Amino acid sequence: MNDKAPPALPHDERTSQMRTRLIHGVSHSARWDYDHHVVPPMTASATFRLDSAERGAEGFEAFGRGEGLDPHREPIYIYDRLDEPTCGMLQDNLAAAECGEMAVCYASGMAAISAAICTLTRSGEHIVAHKVLYGCTYSLIENWLPRYGIDATLADLTQAGALRQAIRPGTRVIYFETPVNPDLAMIDIAAVRAVADEVNARRGPEDRLWVVVDNTFATPFCQRPLTLGAHLVCQSLTKAIGGFGTDIGGAVIGPRELRRPLILYRKDFGGSLSPKGAWPPLVCGLPTLAARMANYQKTAHRVAEFLEKHPKVERVLYPGLESFPQAALARRQMRDYHGKFAPGSMLYFVLRDPEGSGKPAARMINAIADSAYSITLAVSLGQIKTLIEAPFTMTHSAMPAEEKLAKGLLPGGIRLSIGLEDWHDIIADLDSALGKA
Ligand SMILES: *Cc1c(COP(=O)(O)O)cnc(C)c1O
């Protein structure tokens, strides 16, 4: 550890385009004391030499005050579960990508989501969440949080009236994904924030209602919820930010005032992201996000148009299609760093299935599993490989069938995550599998 101030840099990265910044990173960081590395190192030391009792005490005190992760102070590293350089560099870059003041990384997307909700609530309090959620988030809210006295109301947050009705005096968090996994419904972030502001005008700062958005489907390339009214963003780094499908990780991004509870929660509940898990999104995932997403989106549009015309397909939901039910909101909310419409890499489509048996979807998925080359039957998303799955029986299996049907998730629904393959091959594989549906 050198004790020099960070070098005066010839360039302020904030003047560069985000595509360049995602590659070159946050240049003003006291964490970066590896002056001649072109690629940031993956550190491999679980504990750190502390030089003296005084320096050790100072490190613990600074961490307890929540200062340990300030990129403008030279950190005193103590132990990996508290803070370490590789994860720290990733945090600085994620904060920049999401236009937030700070980021805290976790061992998985679910570790990040549970940390965000649990640092903002106490026993006896309440959260409101959208009626359709990623399956494990649904299970967290329905199966685990009630054990700790935190109840939830699931409401249709596409309707501002339903949100107002669901809020109680003890409600502390409004939680949703947009686009929603898997049906790509859009929730108007600014409209939700306006409702939260009405409520907060009558409350003290301690009882504040927070808007938390899971931005995993869109990624910060396509949408920055913090600039649209969200207080906090959750990300699964396992998906498009990681990009290559090699590692699990998660992050919470938001205001500096929440850094302290978020890192203290991580320290004690233990869901820290290891340096070996932080390195791939830092070195491969985030730097290639813009280039991958530009490519994914072009292919997604072609695939959506192909599916829309196919006689076996009843409905295609892709925010970039003219026919998208919430096209105006999608165009307002999903914008890349240049302000260009950025509808993302995820599609949801429903096969014609008059009996509602799910059999056509199962036949199509099995045809993909048996004979497709460019499409893989697998959960997860946002990778360089195109992935397909049936949410009704796979990612959303935690939700009871009747509840799924009531919420519009049908057995014939199929989720497609576009990768970097040549779009002709993806369409040829879909066409051939649809022939067997
Ligand atoms: C995958 C996913 C998660 C959970 O992330 P993990 O990294 O698998 O824990 C949360 N939200 C959404 C929308 C997801 O797709």
Tab-separated table of C-alpha atoms and ligand atoms in Angstrom:
chain	number	residue	atom	x	y	z
A	1	MET	CA	0.000	0.000	0.000
A	2	ASN	CA	1.662	3.280	-0.927
A	3	ASP	CA	0.799	6.415	1.011
A	4	LYS	CA	0.846	8.816	-1.927
A	5	ALA	CA	-2.304	10.642	-2.858
A	6	PRO	CA	-3.859	9.095	-5.974
A	7	PRO	CA	-1.899	10.414	-8.970
A	8	ALA	CA	-3.207	13.520	-10.670
A	9	LEU	CA	-4.824	12.030	-13.741
A	10	PRO	CA	-4.572	13.645	-17.113
A	11	HIS	CA	-8.190	12.881	-17.865
A	12	ASP	CA	-11.509	13.281	-16.081
A	13	GLU	CA	-13.427	10.153	-17.072
A	14	ARG	CA	-16.752	11.901	-16.623
A	15	THR	CA	-16.146	13.762	-19.882
A	16	SER	CA	-15.963	10.482	-21.849
A	17	GLN	CA	-18.891	8.568	-23.279
A	18	MET	CA	-20.208	5.801	-21.019
A	19	ARG	CA	-19.221	3.115	-23.532
A	20	THR	CA	-15.597	4.196	-23.068
A	21	ARG	CA	-15.981	4.618	-19.310
A	22	LEU	CA	-17.312	1.089	-18.908
A	23	ILE	CA	-14.050	-0.165	-20.446
A	24	HIS	CA	-11.538	2.148	-18.765
A	25	GLY	CA	-13.277	2.379	-15.406
A	26	VAL	CA	-13.279	4.902	-12.648
A	27	SER	CA	-9.826	6.407	-12.826
A	28	HIS	CA	-9.815	8.355	-9.548
A	29	SER	CA	-9.717	5.542	-7.038
A	30	ALA	CA	-7.445	5.084	-4.071
A	31	ARG	CA	-8.050	1.353	-4.473
A	32	TRP	CA	-5.995	1.315	-7.621
A	33	ASP	CA	-2.444	1.103	-6.334
A	34	TYR	CA	-1.334	-1.294	-9.061
A	35	ASP	CA	0.061	1.478	-11.204
A	36	HIS	CA	1.186	-0.598	-14.171
A	37	HIS	CA	-1.605	-3.120	-14.578
A	38	VAL	CA	-3.681	-2.724	-17.712
A	39	VAL	CA	-6.132	-5.289	-16.348
A	40	PRO	CA	-7.122	-4.964	-12.680
A	41	PRO	CA	-5.772	-7.792	-10.539
A	42	MET	CA	-7.808	-10.540	-8.935
A	43	THR	CA	-6.629	-10.383	-5.341
A	44	ALA	CA	-6.246	-13.602	-3.399
A	45	SER	CA	-5.690	-12.724	0.218
A	46	ALA	CA	-8.524	-13.343	2.658
A	47	THR	CA	-6.847	-11.224	5.311
A	48	PHE	CA	-4.518	-8.204	5.292
A	49	ARG	CA	-1.393	-7.226	7.242
A	50	LEU	CA	-2.254	-4.290	9.464
A	51	ASP	CA	1.219	-2.795	10.274
A	52	SER	CA	0.310	-1.703	13.834
A	53	ALA	CA	-2.383	-1.972	16.510
A	54	GLU	CA	-3.243	1.675	15.811
A	55	ARG	CA	-3.691	1.123	12.088
A	56	GLY	CA	-5.835	-1.961	12.770
A	57	ALA	CA	-8.029	0.028	15.177
A	58	GLU	CA	-8.296	2.866	12.679
A	59	GLY	CA	-9.366	0.420	9.964
A	60	PHE	CA	-12.126	-1.092	12.089
A	61	GLU	CA	-13.347	2.339	13.166
A	62	ALA	CA	-13.444	3.635	9.613
A	63	PHE	CA	-15.305	0.545	8.468
A	64	GLY	CA	-17.840	0.887	11.284
A	65	ARG	CA	-18.482	4.470	10.252
A	66	GLY	CA	-19.165	3.229	6.732
A	67	GLU	CA	-16.131	5.040	5.337
A	68	GLY	CA	-14.299	1.909	4.348
A	69	LEU	CA	-15.761	1.967	0.858
A	70	ASP	CA	-15.206	5.599	0.017
A	71	PRO	CA	-13.296	5.558	-3.292
A	72	HIS	CA	-11.664	8.881	-2.413
A	73	ARG	CA	-9.954	7.612	0.734
A	74	GLU	CA	-7.141	5.144	0.762
A	75	PRO	CA	-8.767	2.112	2.358
A	76	ILE	CA	-7.336	0.108	5.227
A	77	TYR	CA	-8.195	-3.421	4.179
A	78	ILE	CA	-8.786	-5.849	7.039
A	79	TYR	CA	-10.580	-8.972	5.869
A	80	ASP	CA	-12.305	-9.909	2.604
A	81	ARG	CA	-15.823	-10.159	4.026
A	82	LEU	CA	-15.571	-6.460	5.006
A	83	ASP	CA	-13.915	-4.959	1.947
A	84	GLU	CA	-11.227	-5.811	-0.591
A	85	PRO	CA	-9.827	-4.156	-3.719
A	86	THR	CA	-11.247	-6.204	-6.623
A	87	CYS	CA	-14.831	-5.994	-5.388
A	88	GLY	CA	-14.224	-2.342	-4.486
A	89	MET	CA	-13.168	-1.472	-8.032
A	90	LEU	CA	-16.247	-3.238	-9.384
A	91	GLN	CA	-18.441	-1.262	-6.950
A	92	ASP	CA	-16.988	2.056	-8.125
A	93	ASN	CA	-17.683	1.132	-11.751
A	94	LEU	CA	-21.203	-0.161	-11.091
A	95	ALA	CA	-22.080	3.052	-9.255
A	96	ALA	CA	-20.907	5.043	-12.292
A	97	ALA	CA	-22.802	2.797	-14.740
A	98	GLU	CA	-26.095	3.116	-12.802
A	99	CYS	CA	-25.552	6.867	-12.142
A	100	GLY	CA	-25.626	6.215	-8.389
A	101	GLU	CA	-23.482	7.582	-5.567
A	102	MET	CA	-22.310	4.175	-4.395
A	103	ALA	CA	-22.654	0.428	-4.974
A	104	VAL	CA	-22.298	-2.528	-2.618
A	105	CYS	CA	-21.738	-5.977	-4.143
A	106	TYR	CA	-23.066	-9.244	-2.785
A	107	ALA	CA	-22.531	-12.937	-3.411
A	108	SER	CA	-25.622	-13.185	-5.636
A	109	GLY	CA	-28.527	-11.152	-6.941
A	110	MET	CA	-30.704	-12.673	-4.208
A	111	ALA	CA	-28.156	-11.692	-1.515
A	112	ALA	CA	-28.348	-8.120	-2.878
A	113	ILE	CA	-32.170	-8.078	-2.953
A	114	SER	CA	-32.522	-9.516	0.552
A	115	ALA	CA	-29.945	-7.004	1.857
A	116	ALA	CA	-31.760	-4.080	0.215
A	117	ILE	CA	-35.146	-5.063	1.649
A	118	CYS	CA	-33.874	-6.076	5.090
A	119	THR	CA	-31.761	-2.966	5.700
A	120	LEU	CA	-34.826	-0.788	4.994
A	121	THR	CA	-37.381	-2.679	7.109
A	122	ARG	CA	-37.881	-3.915	10.673
A	123	SER	CA	-40.194	-6.466	12.222
A	124	GLY	CA	-43.788	-5.187	12.186
A	125	GLU	CA	-43.276	-3.213	8.992
A	126	HIS	CA	-44.628	-3.886	5.536
A	127	ILE	CA	-43.583	-3.843	1.911
A	128	VAL	CA	-45.561	-3.487	-1.312
A	129	ALA	CA	-44.288	-5.416	-4.324
A	130	HIS	CA	-45.511	-5.956	-7.861
A	131	LYS	CA	-47.664	-9.061	-8.287
A	132	VAL	CA	-45.217	-10.758	-10.669
A	133	LEU	CA	-41.609	-11.118	-9.510
A	134	TYR	CA	-38.577	-13.268	-10.180
A	135	GLY	CA	-39.424	-16.633	-8.518
A	136	CYS	CA	-36.851	-16.483	-5.699
A	137	THR	CA	-37.742	-12.857	-4.874
A	138	TYR	CA	-41.367	-13.967	-4.618
A	139	SER	CA	-40.315	-16.827	-2.342
A	140	LEU	CA	-38.165	-14.487	-0.171
A	141	ILE	CA	-41.115	-12.139	0.285
A	142	GLU	CA	-43.763	-14.827	0.783
A	143	ASN	CA	-41.847	-17.534	2.670
A	144	TRP	CA	-39.011	-15.910	4.616
A	145	LEU	CA	-39.756	-12.269	5.417
A	146	PRO	CA	-43.040	-13.100	7.242
A	147	ARG	CA	-40.989	-15.210	9.689
A	148	TYR	CA	-39.255	-11.999	10.732
A	149	GLY	CA	-42.517	-10.076	10.975
A	150	ILE	CA	-42.214	-8.317	7.604
A	151	ASP	CA	-45.408	-8.700	5.602
A	152	ALA	CA	-46.014	-7.904	1.976
A	153	THR	CA	-48.899	-6.917	-0.228
A	154	LEU	CA	-48.511	-7.932	-3.858
A	155	ALA	CA	-50.360	-5.463	-6.079
A	156	ASP	CA	-50.578	-4.584	-9.742
A	157	LEU	CA	-48.072	-1.745	-9.797
A	158	THR	CA	-48.806	-0.980	-13.434
A	159	GLN	CA	-51.878	0.768	-11.895
A	160	ALA	CA	-51.124	3.807	-9.702
A	161	GLY	CA	-54.484	3.348	-7.918
A	162	ALA	CA	-53.582	-0.196	-6.831
A	163	LEU	CA	-50.289	1.067	-5.390
A	164	ARG	CA	-51.983	3.817	-3.348
A	165	GLN	CA	-54.473	1.301	-1.961
A	166	ALA	CA	-51.751	-1.154	-0.916
A	167	ILE	CA	-49.682	1.355	1.093
A	168	ARG	CA	-50.198	1.237	4.872
A	169	PRO	CA	-48.775	3.420	7.651
A	170	GLY	CA	-46.071	0.776	8.218
A	171	THR	CA	-45.091	0.356	4.563
A	172	ARG	CA	-41.383	1.067	4.107
A	173	VAL	CA	-40.494	-0.339	0.688
A	174	ILE	CA	-42.096	-0.415	-2.760
A	175	TYR	CA	-40.312	-3.164	-4.679
A	176	PHE	CA	-40.574	-4.116	-8.351
A	177	GLU	CA	-38.772	-5.176	-11.504
A	178	THR	CA	-39.232	-3.260	-14.747
A	179	PRO	CA	-39.387	-4.825	-17.266
A	180	VAL	CA	-40.919	-7.562	-15.125
A	181	ASN	CA	-39.398	-11.060	-15.228
A	182	PRO	CA	-40.750	-12.857	-17.247
A	183	ASP	CA	-43.698	-11.069	-18.898
A	184	LEU	CA	-41.879	-7.764	-19.609
A	185	ALA	CA	-44.664	-5.631	-18.128
A	186	MET	CA	-43.475	-2.045	-17.528
A	187	ILE	CA	-43.893	-0.155	-14.295
A	188	ASP	CA	-43.650	3.624	-14.475
A	189	ILE	CA	-40.779	4.439	-12.100
A	190	ALA	CA	-41.486	8.193	-12.002
A	191	ALA	CA	-45.182	7.582	-11.267
A	192	VAL	CA	-44.324	5.223	-8.390
A	193	ARG	CA	-41.884	7.792	-7.018
A	194	ALA	CA	-44.585	10.475	-7.178
A	195	VAL	CA	-46.837	8.300	-4.980
A	196	ALA	CA	-43.913	7.664	-2.572
A	197	ASP	CA	-43.248	11.424	-2.394
A	198	GLU	CA	-46.904	12.089	-1.477
A	199	VAL	CA	-46.606	9.580	1.365
A	200	ASN	CA	-43.182	10.829	2.476
A	201	ALA	CA	-44.440	14.422	2.667
A	202	ARG	CA	-46.483	13.283	5.699
A	203	ARG	CA	-43.697	11.208	7.306
A	204	GLY	CA	-40.468	11.853	9.143
A	205	PRO	CA	-37.125	10.761	7.628
A	206	GLU	CA	-36.957	7.685	9.903
A	207	ASP	CA	-40.231	6.265	8.533
A	208	ARG	CA	-39.471	7.036	4.930
A	209	LEU	CA	-40.925	4.944	2.137
A	210	TRP	CA	-38.244	3.745	-0.323
A	211	VAL	CA	-38.625	2.833	-3.993
A	212	VAL	CA	-36.424	-0.168	-4.871
A	213	VAL	CA	-36.117	-1.348	-8.480
A	214	ASP	CA	-34.595	-4.600	-9.742
A	215	ASN	CA	-32.904	-3.453	-12.967
A	216	THR	CA	-31.559	-6.877	-13.978
A	217	PHE	CA	-33.630	-7.263	-17.166
A	218	ALA	CA	-32.821	-3.822	-18.565
A	219	THR	CA	-29.218	-3.381	-17.294
A	220	PRO	CA	-27.925	0.169	-16.785
A	221	PHE	CA	-27.220	0.358	-20.519
A	222	CYS	CA	-30.963	0.373	-21.287
A	223	GLN	CA	-32.354	2.113	-18.188
A	224	ARG	CA	-31.063	3.992	-15.133
A	225	PRO	CA	-33.851	3.790	-12.522
A	226	LEU	CA	-31.980	6.118	-10.127
A	227	THR	CA	-32.331	8.939	-12.667
A	228	LEU	CA	-36.047	8.156	-13.095
A	229	GLY	CA	-37.025	8.274	-9.418
A	230	ALA	CA	-35.907	4.996	-7.777
A	231	HIS	CA	-34.040	5.365	-4.483
A	232	LEU	CA	-32.203	2.064	-4.809
A	233	VAL	CA	-31.382	-0.376	-7.623
A	234	CYS	CA	-30.696	-4.110	-7.327
A	235	GLN	CA	-28.766	-6.037	-9.951
A	236	SER	CA	-28.005	-9.691	-10.489
A	237	LEU	CA	-24.432	-9.584	-11.816
A	238	THR	CA	-24.959	-13.188	-12.878
A	239	LYS	CA	-26.989	-11.960	-15.853
A	240	ALA	CA	-26.182	-9.346	-18.503
A	241	ILE	CA	-23.638	-7.372	-16.471
A	242	GLY	CA	-21.563	-10.517	-15.871
A	243	GLY	CA	-22.400	-11.317	-19.458
A	244	PHE	CA	-20.489	-14.560	-19.896
A	245	GLY	CA	-22.320	-16.782	-17.435
A	246	THR	CA	-19.226	-17.747	-15.462
A	247	ASP	CA	-20.046	-16.419	-11.981
A	248	ILE	CA	-22.837	-15.513	-9.582
A	249	GLY	CA	-23.007	-12.042	-8.054
A	250	GLY	CA	-25.262	-9.142	-7.154
A	251	ALA	CA	-25.202	-5.453	-6.292
A	252	VAL	CA	-27.229	-2.705	-4.670
A	253	ILE	CA	-26.670	0.807	-6.041
A	254	GLY	CA	-28.002	4.031	-4.529
A	255	PRO	CA	-27.403	6.975	-2.205
A	256	ARG	CA	-24.293	7.324	-0.016
A	257	GLU	CA	-26.417	7.416	3.163
A	258	LEU	CA	-27.303	3.717	2.690
A	259	ARG	CA	-23.742	2.487	2.246
A	260	ARG	CA	-23.168	2.029	5.959
A	261	PRO	CA	-26.214	-0.191	6.695
A	262	LEU	CA	-25.649	-2.129	3.468
A	263	ILE	CA	-22.006	-2.988	4.223
A	264	LEU	CA	-22.673	-3.707	7.907
A	265	TYR	CA	-25.516	-6.031	6.888
A	266	ARG	CA	-23.198	-7.751	4.411
A	267	LYS	CA	-20.502	-8.110	7.071
A	268	ASP	CA	-22.862	-9.867	9.522
A	269	PHE	CA	-25.132	-11.854	7.205
A	270	GLY	CA	-22.036	-12.764	5.239
A	271	GLY	CA	-23.144	-12.561	1.609
A	272	SER	CA	-19.918	-10.894	0.419
A	273	LEU	CA	-18.839	-11.202	-3.203
A	274	SER	CA	-15.445	-12.896	-3.380
A	275	PRO	CA	-12.647	-11.270	-5.401
A	276	LYS	CA	-12.759	-14.257	-7.759
A	277	GLY	CA	-16.462	-13.563	-8.320
A	278	ALA	CA	-15.954	-9.815	-8.720
A	279	TRP	CA	-13.153	-10.072	-11.276
A	280	PRO	CA	-15.102	-11.444	-14.293
A	281	PRO	CA	-17.805	-8.727	-14.246
A	282	LEU	CA	-15.086	-6.108	-13.613
A	283	VAL	CA	-12.775	-7.246	-16.411
A	284	CYS	CA	-15.075	-8.903	-18.974
A	285	GLY	CA	-18.727	-8.195	-18.224
A	286	LEU	CA	-19.119	-4.481	-17.578
A	287	PRO	CA	-16.529	-3.379	-20.169
A	288	THR	CA	-18.370	-5.300	-22.922
A	289	LEU	CA	-21.918	-4.490	-21.801
A	290	ALA	CA	-22.499	-1.667	-24.277
A	291	ALA	CA	-21.107	-3.574	-27.276
A	292	ARG	CA	-23.037	-6.734	-26.361
A	293	MET	CA	-26.300	-4.910	-25.695
A	294	ALA	CA	-26.155	-3.017	-29.005
A	295	ASN	CA	-25.785	-6.361	-30.751
A	296	TYR	CA	-28.392	-8.201	-28.642
A	297	GLN	CA	-30.961	-5.492	-29.358
A	298	LYS	CA	-30.565	-5.704	-33.135
A	299	THR	CA	-31.040	-9.459	-33.035
A	300	ALA	CA	-33.896	-9.239	-30.502
A	301	HIS	CA	-35.803	-6.961	-32.845
A	302	ARG	CA	-35.413	-9.335	-35.792
A	303	VAL	CA	-36.398	-12.338	-33.684
A	304	ALA	CA	-39.439	-10.507	-32.257
A	305	GLU	CA	-40.620	-9.619	-35.762
A	306	PHE	CA	-40.145	-13.210	-36.910
A	307	LEU	CA	-42.113	-14.602	-33.936
A	308	GLU	CA	-44.886	-12.044	-34.338
A	309	LYS	CA	-45.583	-13.326	-37.853
A	310	HIS	CA	-45.435	-17.015	-36.955
A	311	PRO	CA	-48.835	-18.800	-37.047
A	312	LYS	CA	-48.091	-20.887	-33.925
A	313	VAL	CA	-47.328	-17.826	-31.828
A	314	GLU	CA	-50.244	-16.077	-30.177
A	315	ARG	CA	-48.454	-13.065	-28.710
A	316	VAL	CA	-44.942	-11.621	-28.553
A	317	LEU	CA	-43.903	-9.171	-25.883
A	318	TYR	CA	-40.794	-7.187	-26.766
A	319	PRO	CA	-40.635	-3.531	-25.710
A	320	GLY	CA	-39.184	-2.600	-29.111
A	321	LEU	CA	-42.225	-3.783	-31.086
A	322	GLU	CA	-44.884	-1.308	-32.213
A	323	SER	CA	-47.463	-3.767	-30.858
A	324	PHE	CA	-45.994	-3.705	-27.326
A	325	PRO	CA	-48.927	-2.879	-24.999
A	326	GLN	CA	-46.962	-0.263	-23.037
A	327	ALA	CA	-44.955	1.061	-25.996
A	328	ALA	CA	-45.154	4.718	-24.923
A	329	LEU	CA	-43.881	3.981	-21.402
A	330	ALA	CA	-41.144	1.696	-22.780
A	331	ARG	CA	-39.971	4.496	-25.065
A	332	ARG	CA	-39.926	6.987	-22.235
A	333	GLN	CA	-38.188	4.791	-19.683
A	334	MET	CA	-35.778	2.564	-21.617
A	335	ARG	CA	-33.073	4.802	-23.028
A	336	ASP	CA	-29.363	4.172	-23.522
A	337	TYR	CA	-26.656	6.603	-22.396
A	338	HIS	CA	-27.179	8.667	-25.554
A	339	GLY	CA	-30.936	8.880	-25.002
A	340	LYS	CA	-31.673	6.390	-27.777
A	341	PHE	CA	-34.566	3.941	-27.258
A	342	ALA	CA	-33.054	0.738	-25.790
A	343	PRO	CA	-35.618	-2.067	-25.510
A	344	GLY	CA	-33.131	-4.686	-24.276
A	345	SER	CA	-32.365	-8.310	-24.993
A	346	MET	CA	-35.323	-10.156	-23.421
A	347	LEU	CA	-38.426	-11.490	-25.166
A	348	TYR	CA	-41.497	-13.267	-23.874
A	349	PHE	CA	-43.873	-15.040	-26.216
A	350	VAL	CA	-46.933	-17.218	-25.810
A	351	LEU	CA	-47.696	-20.163	-28.070
A	352	ARG	CA	-51.213	-20.864	-29.248
A	353	ASP	CA	-52.512	-23.342	-26.717
A	354	PRO	CA	-56.330	-23.444	-26.777
A	355	GLU	CA	-56.489	-26.086	-24.019
A	356	GLY	CA	-54.009	-24.251	-21.771
A	357	SER	CA	-52.128	-27.539	-21.298
A	358	GLY	CA	-48.628	-26.185	-21.810
A	359	LYS	CA	-47.971	-29.077	-24.205
A	360	PRO	CA	-47.096	-26.985	-27.296
A	361	ALA	CA	-44.543	-25.026	-25.213
A	362	ALA	CA	-43.078	-28.262	-23.829
A	363	ARG	CA	-42.826	-29.722	-27.360
A	364	MET	CA	-41.104	-26.600	-28.656
A	365	ILE	CA	-38.672	-26.439	-25.730
A	366	ASN	CA	-37.871	-30.139	-26.126
A	367	ALA	CA	-37.270	-29.661	-29.842
A	368	ILE	CA	-34.773	-26.907	-28.952
A	369	ALA	CA	-33.110	-29.120	-26.342
A	370	ASP	CA	-32.865	-32.017	-28.831
A	371	SER	CA	-31.756	-30.334	-32.010
A	372	ALA	CA	-30.997	-26.600	-31.767
A	373	TYR	CA	-27.387	-25.465	-32.045
A	374	SER	CA	-27.642	-21.708	-31.451
A	375	ILE	CA	-30.230	-21.810	-28.608
A	376	THR	CA	-29.735	-23.548	-25.248
A	377	LEU	CA	-32.459	-24.697	-22.867
A	378	ALA	CA	-31.279	-23.120	-19.616
A	379	VAL	CA	-32.419	-20.563	-17.055
A	380	SER	CA	-30.424	-17.337	-16.549
A	381	LEU	CA	-30.111	-14.580	-19.129
A	382	GLY	CA	-27.940	-11.867	-20.625
A	383	GLN	CA	-25.100	-14.129	-21.723
A	384	ILE	CA	-23.262	-14.412	-25.023
A	385	LYS	CA	-25.342	-17.561	-25.664
A	386	THR	CA	-29.064	-17.413	-26.465
A	387	LEU	CA	-31.051	-19.112	-23.679
A	388	ILE	CA	-34.653	-20.291	-23.660
A	389	GLU	CA	-36.883	-21.487	-20.806
A	390	ALA	CA	-40.525	-21.929	-19.772
A	391	PRO	CA	-41.105	-19.671	-16.728
A	392	PHE	CA	-44.382	-21.357	-15.698
A	393	THR	CA	-42.640	-24.602	-14.753
A	394	MET	CA	-39.059	-23.401	-14.284
A	395	THR	CA	-37.969	-19.951	-12.989
A	396	HIS	CA	-41.412	-19.111	-11.571
A	397	SER	CA	-42.250	-22.505	-10.090
A	398	ALA	CA	-42.234	-21.080	-6.524
A	399	MET	CA	-45.542	-19.334	-7.307
A	400	PRO	CA	-48.636	-21.605	-7.054
A	401	ALA	CA	-50.193	-22.461	-10.453
A	402	GLU	CA	-53.575	-20.818	-9.734
A	403	GLU	CA	-51.783	-17.645	-8.696
A	404	LYS	CA	-49.713	-17.640	-11.885
A	405	LEU	CA	-52.812	-18.080	-14.018
A	406	ALA	CA	-54.602	-15.296	-12.128
A	407	LYS	CA	-51.620	-13.021	-12.744
A	408	GLY	CA	-51.506	-13.773	-16.460
A	409	LEU	CA	-48.514	-16.142	-16.480
A	410	LEU	CA	-49.583	-18.903	-18.838
A	411	PRO	CA	-48.222	-22.441	-19.312
A	412	GLY	CA	-47.616	-21.576	-22.996
A	413	GLY	CA	-45.273	-18.698	-22.134
A	414	ILE	CA	-41.649	-18.878	-23.226
A	415	ARG	CA	-38.793	-16.585	-22.206
A	416	LEU	CA	-35.957	-15.964	-24.623
A	417	SER	CA	-32.686	-14.236	-23.744
A	418	ILE	CA	-30.854	-13.173	-26.886
A	419	GLY	CA	-27.112	-13.837	-27.211
A	420	LEU	CA	-24.426	-12.911	-29.721
A	421	GLU	CA	-24.990	-15.668	-32.289
A	422	ASP	CA	-25.790	-14.759	-35.903
A	423	TRP	CA	-29.503	-13.901	-35.940
A	424	HIS	CA	-30.124	-16.102	-39.011
A	425	ASP	CA	-29.161	-19.162	-36.956
A	426	ILE	CA	-31.354	-18.180	-34.000
A	427	ILE	CA	-34.369	-17.694	-36.269
A	428	ALA	CA	-33.680	-20.959	-38.132
A	429	ASP	CA	-33.551	-22.860	-34.804
A	430	LEU	CA	-36.773	-21.196	-33.578
A	431	ASP	CA	-38.514	-21.899	-36.872
A	432	SER	CA	-37.558	-25.542	-36.806
A	433	ALA	CA	-38.639	-25.995	-33.156
A	434	LEU	CA	-41.945	-24.170	-33.750
A	435	GLY	CA	-42.590	-26.672	-36.552
A	436	LYS	CA	-42.649	-29.376	-33.848
A	437	ALA	CA	-44.733	-27.418	-31.295
B	1	LIG	C1	-31.693	-13.954	-11.773
B	1	LIG	C2	-32.463	-12.832	-11.195
B	1	LIG	C3	-32.343	-12.517	-9.852
B	1	LIG	C4	-31.483	-13.312	-8.888
B	1	LIG	O1	-30.128	-13.213	-9.186
B	1	LIG	P1	-29.062	-14.354	-8.735
B	1	LIG	O2	-27.757	-13.751	-9.139
B	1	LIG	O3	-29.420	-15.585	-9.465
B	1	LIG	O4	-29.197	-14.504	-7.266
B	1	LIG	C5	-33.077	-11.458	-9.373
B	1	LIG	N1	-33.892	-10.743	-10.177
B	1	LIG	C6	-34.026	-11.019	-11.480
B	1	LIG	C7	-34.936	-10.178	-12.318
B	1	LIG	C8	-33.331	-12.079	-12.037
B	1	LIG	O5	-33.489	-12.365	-13.335
